[in-house]
Coordinates of C-alpha atoms in Angstrom, one line a residue:
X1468 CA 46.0 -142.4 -0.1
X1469 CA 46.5 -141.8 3.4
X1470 CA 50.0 -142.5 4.9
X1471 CA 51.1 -142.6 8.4
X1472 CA 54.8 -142.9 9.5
X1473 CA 56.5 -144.9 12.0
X1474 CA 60.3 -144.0 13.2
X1475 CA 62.7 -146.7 13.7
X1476 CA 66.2 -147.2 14.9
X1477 CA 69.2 -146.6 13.0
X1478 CA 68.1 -143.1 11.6
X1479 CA 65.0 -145.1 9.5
X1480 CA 61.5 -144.0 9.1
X1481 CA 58.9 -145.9 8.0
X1482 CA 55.6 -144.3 6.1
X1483 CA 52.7 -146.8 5.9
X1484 CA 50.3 -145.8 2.5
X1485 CA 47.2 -147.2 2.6
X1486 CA 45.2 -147.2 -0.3
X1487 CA 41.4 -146.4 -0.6
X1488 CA 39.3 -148.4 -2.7
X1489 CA 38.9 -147.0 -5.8
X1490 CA 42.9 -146.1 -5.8
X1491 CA 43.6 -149.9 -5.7
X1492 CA 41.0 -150.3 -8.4
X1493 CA 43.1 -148.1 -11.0
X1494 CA 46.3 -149.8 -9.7
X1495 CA 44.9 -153.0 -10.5
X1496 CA 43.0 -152.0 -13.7
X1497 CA 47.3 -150.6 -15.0
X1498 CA 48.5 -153.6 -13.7
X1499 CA 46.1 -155.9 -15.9
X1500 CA 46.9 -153.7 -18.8
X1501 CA 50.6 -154.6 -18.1
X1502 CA 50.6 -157.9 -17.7
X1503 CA 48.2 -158.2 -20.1
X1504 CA 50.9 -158.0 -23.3
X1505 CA 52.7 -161.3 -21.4
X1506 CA 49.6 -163.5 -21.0
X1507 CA 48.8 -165.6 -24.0
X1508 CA 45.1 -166.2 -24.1
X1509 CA 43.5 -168.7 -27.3
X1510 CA 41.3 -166.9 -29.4
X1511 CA 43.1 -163.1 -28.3
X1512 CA 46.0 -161.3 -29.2
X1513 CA 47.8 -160.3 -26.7
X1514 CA 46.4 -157.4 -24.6
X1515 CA 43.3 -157.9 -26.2
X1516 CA 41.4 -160.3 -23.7
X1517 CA 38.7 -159.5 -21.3
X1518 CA 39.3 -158.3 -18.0
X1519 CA 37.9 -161.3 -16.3
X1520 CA 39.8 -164.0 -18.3
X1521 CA 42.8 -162.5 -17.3
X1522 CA 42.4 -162.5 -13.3
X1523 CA 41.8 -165.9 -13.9
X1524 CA 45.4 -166.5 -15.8
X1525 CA 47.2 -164.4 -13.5
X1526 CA 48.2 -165.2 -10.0
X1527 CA 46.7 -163.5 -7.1
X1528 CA 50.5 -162.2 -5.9
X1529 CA 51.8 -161.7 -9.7
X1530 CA 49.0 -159.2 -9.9
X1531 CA 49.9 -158.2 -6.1
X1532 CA 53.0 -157.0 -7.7
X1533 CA 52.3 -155.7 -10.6
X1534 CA 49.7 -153.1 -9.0
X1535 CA 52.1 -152.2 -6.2
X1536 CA 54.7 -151.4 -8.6
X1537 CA 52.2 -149.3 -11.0
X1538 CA 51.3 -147.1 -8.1
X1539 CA 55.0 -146.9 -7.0
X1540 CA 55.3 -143.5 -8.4
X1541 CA 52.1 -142.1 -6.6
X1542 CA 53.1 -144.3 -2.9
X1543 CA 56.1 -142.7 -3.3
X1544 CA 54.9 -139.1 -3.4
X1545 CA 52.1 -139.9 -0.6
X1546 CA 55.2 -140.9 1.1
X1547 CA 57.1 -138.1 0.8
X1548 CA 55.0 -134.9 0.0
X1549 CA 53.5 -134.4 3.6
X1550 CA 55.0 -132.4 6.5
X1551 CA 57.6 -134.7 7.5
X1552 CA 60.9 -133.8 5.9
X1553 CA 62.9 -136.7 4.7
X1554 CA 66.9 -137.1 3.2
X1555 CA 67.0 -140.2 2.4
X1556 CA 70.7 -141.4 1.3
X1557 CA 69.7 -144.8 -0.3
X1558 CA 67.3 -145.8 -2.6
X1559 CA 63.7 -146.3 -0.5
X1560 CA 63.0 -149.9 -0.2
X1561 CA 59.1 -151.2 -0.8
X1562 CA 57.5 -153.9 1.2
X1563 CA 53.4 -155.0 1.3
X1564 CA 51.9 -154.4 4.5
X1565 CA 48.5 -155.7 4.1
X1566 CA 46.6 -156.6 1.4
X1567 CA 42.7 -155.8 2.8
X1568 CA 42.9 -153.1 2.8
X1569 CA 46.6 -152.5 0.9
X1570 CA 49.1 -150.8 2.5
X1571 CA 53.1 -150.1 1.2
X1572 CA 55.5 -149.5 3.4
X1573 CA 58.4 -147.2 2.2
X1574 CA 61.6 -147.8 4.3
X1575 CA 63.6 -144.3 4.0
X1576 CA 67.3 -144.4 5.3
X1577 CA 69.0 -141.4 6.3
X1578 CA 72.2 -140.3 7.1
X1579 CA 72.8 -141.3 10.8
X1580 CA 73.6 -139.6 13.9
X1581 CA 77.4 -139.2 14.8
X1582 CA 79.3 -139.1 17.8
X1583 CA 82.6 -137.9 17.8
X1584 CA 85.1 -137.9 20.9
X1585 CA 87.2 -135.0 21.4
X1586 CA 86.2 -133.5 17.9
X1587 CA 88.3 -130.3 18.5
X1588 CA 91.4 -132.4 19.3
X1589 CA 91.5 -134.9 16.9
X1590 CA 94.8 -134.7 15.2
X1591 CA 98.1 -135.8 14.7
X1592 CA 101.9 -135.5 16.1
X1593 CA 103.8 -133.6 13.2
X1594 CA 107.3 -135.0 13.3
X1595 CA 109.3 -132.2 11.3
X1596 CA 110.6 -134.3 7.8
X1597 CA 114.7 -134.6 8.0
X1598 CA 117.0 -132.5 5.7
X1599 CA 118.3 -135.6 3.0
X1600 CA 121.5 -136.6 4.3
X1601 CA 124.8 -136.7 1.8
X1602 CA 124.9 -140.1 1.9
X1603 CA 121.4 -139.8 0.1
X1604 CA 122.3 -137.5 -2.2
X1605 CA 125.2 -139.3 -3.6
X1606 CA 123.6 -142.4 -3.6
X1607 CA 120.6 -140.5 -6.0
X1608 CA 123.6 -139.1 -7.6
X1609 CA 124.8 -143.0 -8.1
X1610 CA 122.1 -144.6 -9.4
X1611 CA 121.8 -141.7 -11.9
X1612 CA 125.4 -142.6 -13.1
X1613 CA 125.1 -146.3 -12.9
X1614 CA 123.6 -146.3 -16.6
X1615 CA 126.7 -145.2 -17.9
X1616 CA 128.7 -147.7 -15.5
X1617 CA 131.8 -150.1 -16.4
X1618 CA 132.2 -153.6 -15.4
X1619 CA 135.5 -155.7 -15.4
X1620 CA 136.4 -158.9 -13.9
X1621 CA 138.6 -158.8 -10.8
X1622 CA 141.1 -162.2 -9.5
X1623 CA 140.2 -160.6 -5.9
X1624 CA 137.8 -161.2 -3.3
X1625 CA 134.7 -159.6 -3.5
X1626 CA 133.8 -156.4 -1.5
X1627 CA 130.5 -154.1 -1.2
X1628 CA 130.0 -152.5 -4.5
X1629 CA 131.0 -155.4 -6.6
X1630 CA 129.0 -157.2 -8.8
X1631 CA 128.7 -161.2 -8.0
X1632 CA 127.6 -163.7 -9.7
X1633 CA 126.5 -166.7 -8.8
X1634 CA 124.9 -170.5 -9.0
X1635 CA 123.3 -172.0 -5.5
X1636 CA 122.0 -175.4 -4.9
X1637 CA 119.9 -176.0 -1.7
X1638 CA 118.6 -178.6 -0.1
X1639 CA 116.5 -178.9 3.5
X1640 CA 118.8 -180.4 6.4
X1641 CA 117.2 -184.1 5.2
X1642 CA 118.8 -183.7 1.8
X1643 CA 115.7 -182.7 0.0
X1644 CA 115.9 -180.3 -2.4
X1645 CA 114.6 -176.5 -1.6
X1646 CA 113.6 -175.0 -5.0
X1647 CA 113.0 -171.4 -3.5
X1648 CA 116.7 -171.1 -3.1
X1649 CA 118.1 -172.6 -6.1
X1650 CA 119.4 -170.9 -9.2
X1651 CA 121.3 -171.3 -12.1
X1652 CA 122.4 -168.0 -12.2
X1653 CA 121.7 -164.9 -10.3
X1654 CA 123.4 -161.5 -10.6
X1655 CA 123.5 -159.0 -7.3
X1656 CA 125.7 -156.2 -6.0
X1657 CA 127.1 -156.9 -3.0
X1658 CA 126.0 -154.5 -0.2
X1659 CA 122.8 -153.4 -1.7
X1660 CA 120.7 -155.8 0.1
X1661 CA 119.5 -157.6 -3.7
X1662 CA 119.9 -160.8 -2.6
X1663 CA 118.6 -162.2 1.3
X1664 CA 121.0 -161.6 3.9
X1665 CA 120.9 -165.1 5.1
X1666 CA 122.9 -165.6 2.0
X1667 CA 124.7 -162.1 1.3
X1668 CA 126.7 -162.7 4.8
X1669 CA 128.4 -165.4 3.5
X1670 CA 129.2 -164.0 0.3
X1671 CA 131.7 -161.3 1.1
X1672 CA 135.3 -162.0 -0.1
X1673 CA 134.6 -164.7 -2.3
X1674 CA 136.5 -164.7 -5.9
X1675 CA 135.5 -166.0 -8.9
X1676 CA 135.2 -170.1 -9.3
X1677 CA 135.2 -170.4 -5.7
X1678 CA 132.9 -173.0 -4.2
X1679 CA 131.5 -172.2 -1.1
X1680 CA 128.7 -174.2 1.6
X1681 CA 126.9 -172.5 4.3
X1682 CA 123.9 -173.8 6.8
X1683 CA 121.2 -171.1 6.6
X1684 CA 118.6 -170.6 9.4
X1685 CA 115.3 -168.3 8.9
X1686 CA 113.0 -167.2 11.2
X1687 CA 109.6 -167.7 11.4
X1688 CA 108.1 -164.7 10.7
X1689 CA 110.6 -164.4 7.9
X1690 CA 109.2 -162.2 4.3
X1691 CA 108.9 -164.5 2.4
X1692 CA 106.1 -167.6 3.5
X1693 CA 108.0 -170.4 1.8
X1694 CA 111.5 -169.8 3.9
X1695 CA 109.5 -169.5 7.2
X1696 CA 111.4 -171.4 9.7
X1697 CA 113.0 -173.4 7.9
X1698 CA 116.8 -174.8 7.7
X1699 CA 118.9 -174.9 4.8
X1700 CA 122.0 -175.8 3.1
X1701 CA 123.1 -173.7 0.6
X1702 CA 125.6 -174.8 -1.8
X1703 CA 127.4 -171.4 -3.7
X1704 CA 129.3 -171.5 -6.5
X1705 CA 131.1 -168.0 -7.9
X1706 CA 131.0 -167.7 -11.7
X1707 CA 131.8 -164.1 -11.5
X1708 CA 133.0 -161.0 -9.5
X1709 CA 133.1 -158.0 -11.4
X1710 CA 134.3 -154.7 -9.8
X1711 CA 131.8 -151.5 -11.0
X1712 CA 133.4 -148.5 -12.0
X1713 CA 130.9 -145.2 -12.0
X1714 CA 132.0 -141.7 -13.9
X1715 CA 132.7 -138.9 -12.9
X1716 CA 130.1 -136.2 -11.8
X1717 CA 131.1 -133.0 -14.0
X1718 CA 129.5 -130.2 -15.4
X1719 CA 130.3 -131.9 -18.9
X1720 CA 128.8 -134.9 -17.9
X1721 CA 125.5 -132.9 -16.7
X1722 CA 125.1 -131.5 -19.7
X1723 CA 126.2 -133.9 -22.2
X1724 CA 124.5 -137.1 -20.8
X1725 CA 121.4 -135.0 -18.6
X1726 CA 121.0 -132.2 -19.7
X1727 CA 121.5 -130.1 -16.8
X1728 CA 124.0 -126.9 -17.4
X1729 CA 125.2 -125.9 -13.8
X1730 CA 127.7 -126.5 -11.4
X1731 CA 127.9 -130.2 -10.1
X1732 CA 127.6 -128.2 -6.5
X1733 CA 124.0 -126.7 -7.6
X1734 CA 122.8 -129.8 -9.5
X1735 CA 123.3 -131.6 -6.0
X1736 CA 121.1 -128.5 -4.3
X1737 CA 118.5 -129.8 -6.7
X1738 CA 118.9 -133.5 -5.8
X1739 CA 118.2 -133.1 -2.4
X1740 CA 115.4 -131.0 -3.1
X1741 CA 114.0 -133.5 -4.6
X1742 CA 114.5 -135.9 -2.0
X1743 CA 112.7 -133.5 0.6
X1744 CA 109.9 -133.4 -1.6
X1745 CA 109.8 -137.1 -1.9
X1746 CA 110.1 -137.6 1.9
X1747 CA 107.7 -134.8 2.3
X1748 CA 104.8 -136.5 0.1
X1749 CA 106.0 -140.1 1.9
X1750 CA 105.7 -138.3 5.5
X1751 CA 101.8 -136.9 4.6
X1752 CA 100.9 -139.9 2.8
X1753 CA 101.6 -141.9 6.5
X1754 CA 99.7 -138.9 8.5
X1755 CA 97.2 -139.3 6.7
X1756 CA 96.4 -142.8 7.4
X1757 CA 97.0 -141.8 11.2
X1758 CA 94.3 -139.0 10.9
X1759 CA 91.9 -141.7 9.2
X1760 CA 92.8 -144.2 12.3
X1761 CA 91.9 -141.2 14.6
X1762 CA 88.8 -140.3 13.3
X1763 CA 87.7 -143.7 12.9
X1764 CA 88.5 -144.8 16.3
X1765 CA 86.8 -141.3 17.7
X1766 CA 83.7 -142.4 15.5
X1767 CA 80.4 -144.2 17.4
X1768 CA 77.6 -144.3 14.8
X1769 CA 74.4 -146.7 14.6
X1770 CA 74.4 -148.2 11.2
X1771 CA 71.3 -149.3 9.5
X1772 CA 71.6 -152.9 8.4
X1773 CA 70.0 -151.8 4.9
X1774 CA 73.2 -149.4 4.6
X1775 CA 75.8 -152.0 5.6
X1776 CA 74.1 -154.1 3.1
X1777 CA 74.4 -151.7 0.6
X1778 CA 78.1 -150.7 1.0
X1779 CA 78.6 -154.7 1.5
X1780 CA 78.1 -154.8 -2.1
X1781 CA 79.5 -151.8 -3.5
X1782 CA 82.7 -153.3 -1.1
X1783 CA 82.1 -157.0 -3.1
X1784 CA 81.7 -155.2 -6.6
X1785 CA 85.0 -153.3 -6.3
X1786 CA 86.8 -156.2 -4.9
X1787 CA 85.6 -158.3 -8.1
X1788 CA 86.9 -155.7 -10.1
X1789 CA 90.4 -155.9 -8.9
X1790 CA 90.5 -159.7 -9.1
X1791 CA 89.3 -159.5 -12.8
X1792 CA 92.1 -156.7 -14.0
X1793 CA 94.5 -159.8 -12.4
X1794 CA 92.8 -162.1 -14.7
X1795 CA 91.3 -163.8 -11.8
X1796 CA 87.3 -164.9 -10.4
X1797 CA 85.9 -164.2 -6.7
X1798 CA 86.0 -168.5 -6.9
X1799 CA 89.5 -168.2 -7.7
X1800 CA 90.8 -166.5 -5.2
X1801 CA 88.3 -168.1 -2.4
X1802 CA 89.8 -171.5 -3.4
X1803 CA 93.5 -169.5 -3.5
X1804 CA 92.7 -168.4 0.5
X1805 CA 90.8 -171.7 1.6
X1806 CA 88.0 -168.4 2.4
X1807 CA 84.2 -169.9 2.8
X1808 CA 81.4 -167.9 1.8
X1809 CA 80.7 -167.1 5.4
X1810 CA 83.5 -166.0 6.3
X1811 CA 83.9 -164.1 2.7
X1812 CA 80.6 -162.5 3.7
X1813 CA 81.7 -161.8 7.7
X1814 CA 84.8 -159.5 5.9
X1815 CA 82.3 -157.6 3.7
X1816 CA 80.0 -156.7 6.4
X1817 CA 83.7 -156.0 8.7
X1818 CA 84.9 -153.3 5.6
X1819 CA 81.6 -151.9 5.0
X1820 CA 81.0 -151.0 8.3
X1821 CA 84.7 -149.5 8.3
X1822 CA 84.0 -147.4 5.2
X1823 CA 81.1 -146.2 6.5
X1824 CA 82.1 -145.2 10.3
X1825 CA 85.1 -143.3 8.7
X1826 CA 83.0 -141.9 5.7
X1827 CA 80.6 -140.7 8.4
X1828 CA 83.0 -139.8 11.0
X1829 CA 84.7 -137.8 9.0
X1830 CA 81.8 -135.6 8.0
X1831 CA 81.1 -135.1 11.1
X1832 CA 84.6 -133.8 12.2
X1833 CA 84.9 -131.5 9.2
X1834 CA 82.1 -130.0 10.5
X1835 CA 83.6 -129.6 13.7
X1836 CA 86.0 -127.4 11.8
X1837 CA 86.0 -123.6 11.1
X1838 CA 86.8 -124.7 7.2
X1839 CA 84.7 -122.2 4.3
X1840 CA 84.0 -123.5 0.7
X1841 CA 83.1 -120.9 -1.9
X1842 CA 80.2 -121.9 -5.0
X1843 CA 83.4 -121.4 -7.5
X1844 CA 85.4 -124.2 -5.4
X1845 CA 83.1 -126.5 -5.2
X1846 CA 82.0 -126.1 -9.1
X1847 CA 86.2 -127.0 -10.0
X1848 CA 85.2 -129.7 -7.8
X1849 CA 82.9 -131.2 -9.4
X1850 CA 84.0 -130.5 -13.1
X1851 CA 87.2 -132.6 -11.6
X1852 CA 85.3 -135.8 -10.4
X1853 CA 82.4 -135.2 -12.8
X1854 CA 82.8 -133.5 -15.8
X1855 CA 79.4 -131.7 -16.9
X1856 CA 77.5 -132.2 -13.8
X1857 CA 79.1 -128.6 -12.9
X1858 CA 76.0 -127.1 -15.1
X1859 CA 73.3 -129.5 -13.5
X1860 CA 73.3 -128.6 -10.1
X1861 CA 73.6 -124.9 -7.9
X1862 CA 74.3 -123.8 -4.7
X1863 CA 71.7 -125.2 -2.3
X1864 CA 70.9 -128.5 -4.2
X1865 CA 71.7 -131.5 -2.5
X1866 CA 74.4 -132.6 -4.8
X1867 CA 75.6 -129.6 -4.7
X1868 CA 75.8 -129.6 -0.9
X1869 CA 77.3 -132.6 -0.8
X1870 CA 80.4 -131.5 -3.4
X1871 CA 81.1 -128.6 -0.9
X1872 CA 81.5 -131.4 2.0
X1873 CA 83.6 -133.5 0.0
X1874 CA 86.1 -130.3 -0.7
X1875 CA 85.5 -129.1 3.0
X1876 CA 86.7 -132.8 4.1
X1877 CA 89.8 -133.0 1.5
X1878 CA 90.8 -129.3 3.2
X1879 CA 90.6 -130.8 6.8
X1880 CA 92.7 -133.5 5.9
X1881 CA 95.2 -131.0 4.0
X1882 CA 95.3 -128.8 6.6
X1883 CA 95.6 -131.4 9.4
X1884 CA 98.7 -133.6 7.9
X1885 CA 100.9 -130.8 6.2
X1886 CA 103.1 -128.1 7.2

């Protein structure tokens, strides 16, 4: 076989195998013996026929086929075992050149060329994480003590911290009814922001068995779809108003109902603690999604239309996924969104070529980086994502290589959103 190659765009290259004569022949001759077994021939069990009565049962572009893909294995090493130096990061594609003589074109993809602006600056503002405030504390401190809460039902008007309940009936301004805010019953504690505050407003100082009206005006961008812009009436009626009574925070009380033996003063130390740790993990969870933004915007890379096609799918087959675990088909939810399969299709394309500008962008950043990766990291690595494979591969594979990227990548991103 003789093979030629031709470089394209978009980080392709081309080789062109051409096969001499006799190489065709044995192609063809395994490509008989193949299809052989599925042709069904009076008088011959199968594979048994002669040569010539087969050619004449078998299509001129079946057999095409069928001897392109028995020689695969050998195109595929005339392809690749000459001087040039190919990493290919999809699977080669095959396509018939010619057929007099034959000639397979293997389409190798590899991984693109990357342009990064400003690689050394790329970066976010670190806004120092605030100390929890008291009023956080003792509200963690309240919601641990609400379990053990009292209720009782008060002939006074209700104020923030109370318990109300109550019944609404509304109806759009021409007297039609609006289902989204009508109840039977409905149970929220005044102040906490449980129930809209469209309605909550009009709710303080109310006592129990009161009857109460209000028109109710939302905006258009409002949360919730249904309410956009409209304008209600809202019809209240106050079954209950129960005032909540929380215990005491003592060290008895620690211990007995949490199991905490320290002074109340300490046990707060560690509540706020907490909440620092929680705003912390809040505060990097947000930088991060800046530094992705950053890189991604930084990013210019010239994606083959063979690897947008690729991630298109892998975008598509995740996506299905999802909507299955929901108990839901891609059909489903197209009808649900009124989505065509164009425009379906434009928004795979749209998020593949996202993932890959930032996959890509981010590589190339990292290596921007002064970052080091020993063989032992990389090995926990992989026995973390990939149990066993730790034992398949060594430094200096390929695989291996790319494990040490993916921990050099998660240590820029570490090192670039925390303290």
């Amino acid at each position: 076989m003789q093979t030629r190659f031709e470089t394209l765009k978009q980080a392709r290259t081309k080789a062109i195998v051409t096969f001499e004569p006799g190489e065709r022949a044995d192609a063809e001759a395994k490509a008989l013996s193949r299809l052989a077994e599925k042709v069904k021939i009076p008088g011959f069990r199968p594979g048994k026929a002669p040569i010539e009565m087969l050619r004449e049962k078998i299509k001129e572009e079946e057999l095409l086929e069928e001897t392109v893909r028995a020689a695969l294995p050998d195109v595929l090493k005339a392809a690749t075992s000459g001087e040039k130096k190919l990493a290919p990061i999809l699977q080669p594609s095959i396509s018939i050149e010619s057929t007099e003589p034959l000639q397979v074109g293997v389409l190798f993809v590899e991984e693109p060329e990357v342009k990064i602006k400003n690689p050394k600056k790329l970066g976010i503002k670190k806004e120092p994480v605030p100390e929890p405030s008291t009023k956080e504390i003792d509200e963690f401190v309240n919601q641990l003590l609400d379990r053990d809460r009292s209720e009782a039902s008060v002939e006074r008007g209700a104020k923030i911290g109370d318990l109300v309940e109550v019944a609404m009936e509304s109806k759009h301004k021409d007297g039609s009814p609006l289902a989204e805010l009508s109840v039977g019953k409905y149970s929220f504690t005044l102040g906490k922001e449980e129930l809209l505050p469209e309605l909550e407003k009009h709710l303080h100082g109310v006592k129990k068995d009161e009857k109460k009206s209000a028109d109710v005006s939302f905006g258009k961008n409002h949360e919730i779809p249904a309410l956009q812009g409209k304008d209600a009436t809202v019809h209240f009626t106050i079954k209950d108003v129960r005032e909540v009574s929380l215990p005491a925070l003592t060290p008895e009380y620690l211990k007995n109902r949490l199991g905490a033996e320290k002074p109340v003063e300490e046990f707060k130390k560690d509540v706020a603690a907490l909440i620092k740790s929680q705003k912390m993990e809040s505060v990097y969870r947000q930088r991060e999604q800046e530094l992705l933004k950053a890189v991604r915007d930084a990013t210019t890379v010239d994606l083959a239309p063979e690897l947008l096609t690729a991630e298109a799918r892998l975008v598509l087959e995740e996506f299905v996924d999802r909507l299955s675990k929901q108990k839901l088909t891609l059909e489903d939810w197209m009808q649900s969104t009124k989505k065509d399969e164009k425009t379906v299709q434009e928004e795979l394309m749209q998020a593949a070529k996202d993932r890959l500008t930032l996959r890509f962008g981010m590589r190339a950043a990292t290596k921007e980086q002064d970052i080091t990766v020993s063989d032992d990291e990389v090995i926990d690595f992989l026995k973390r994502v990939s149990p066993g494979s730790e034992n398949q591969h060594k430094s200096g594979d390929p695989a291996f290589e790319d494990a040490r990227m993916e921990v050099k990548v998660q240590k820029f991103v570490e090192e670039a959103i925390r303290d």
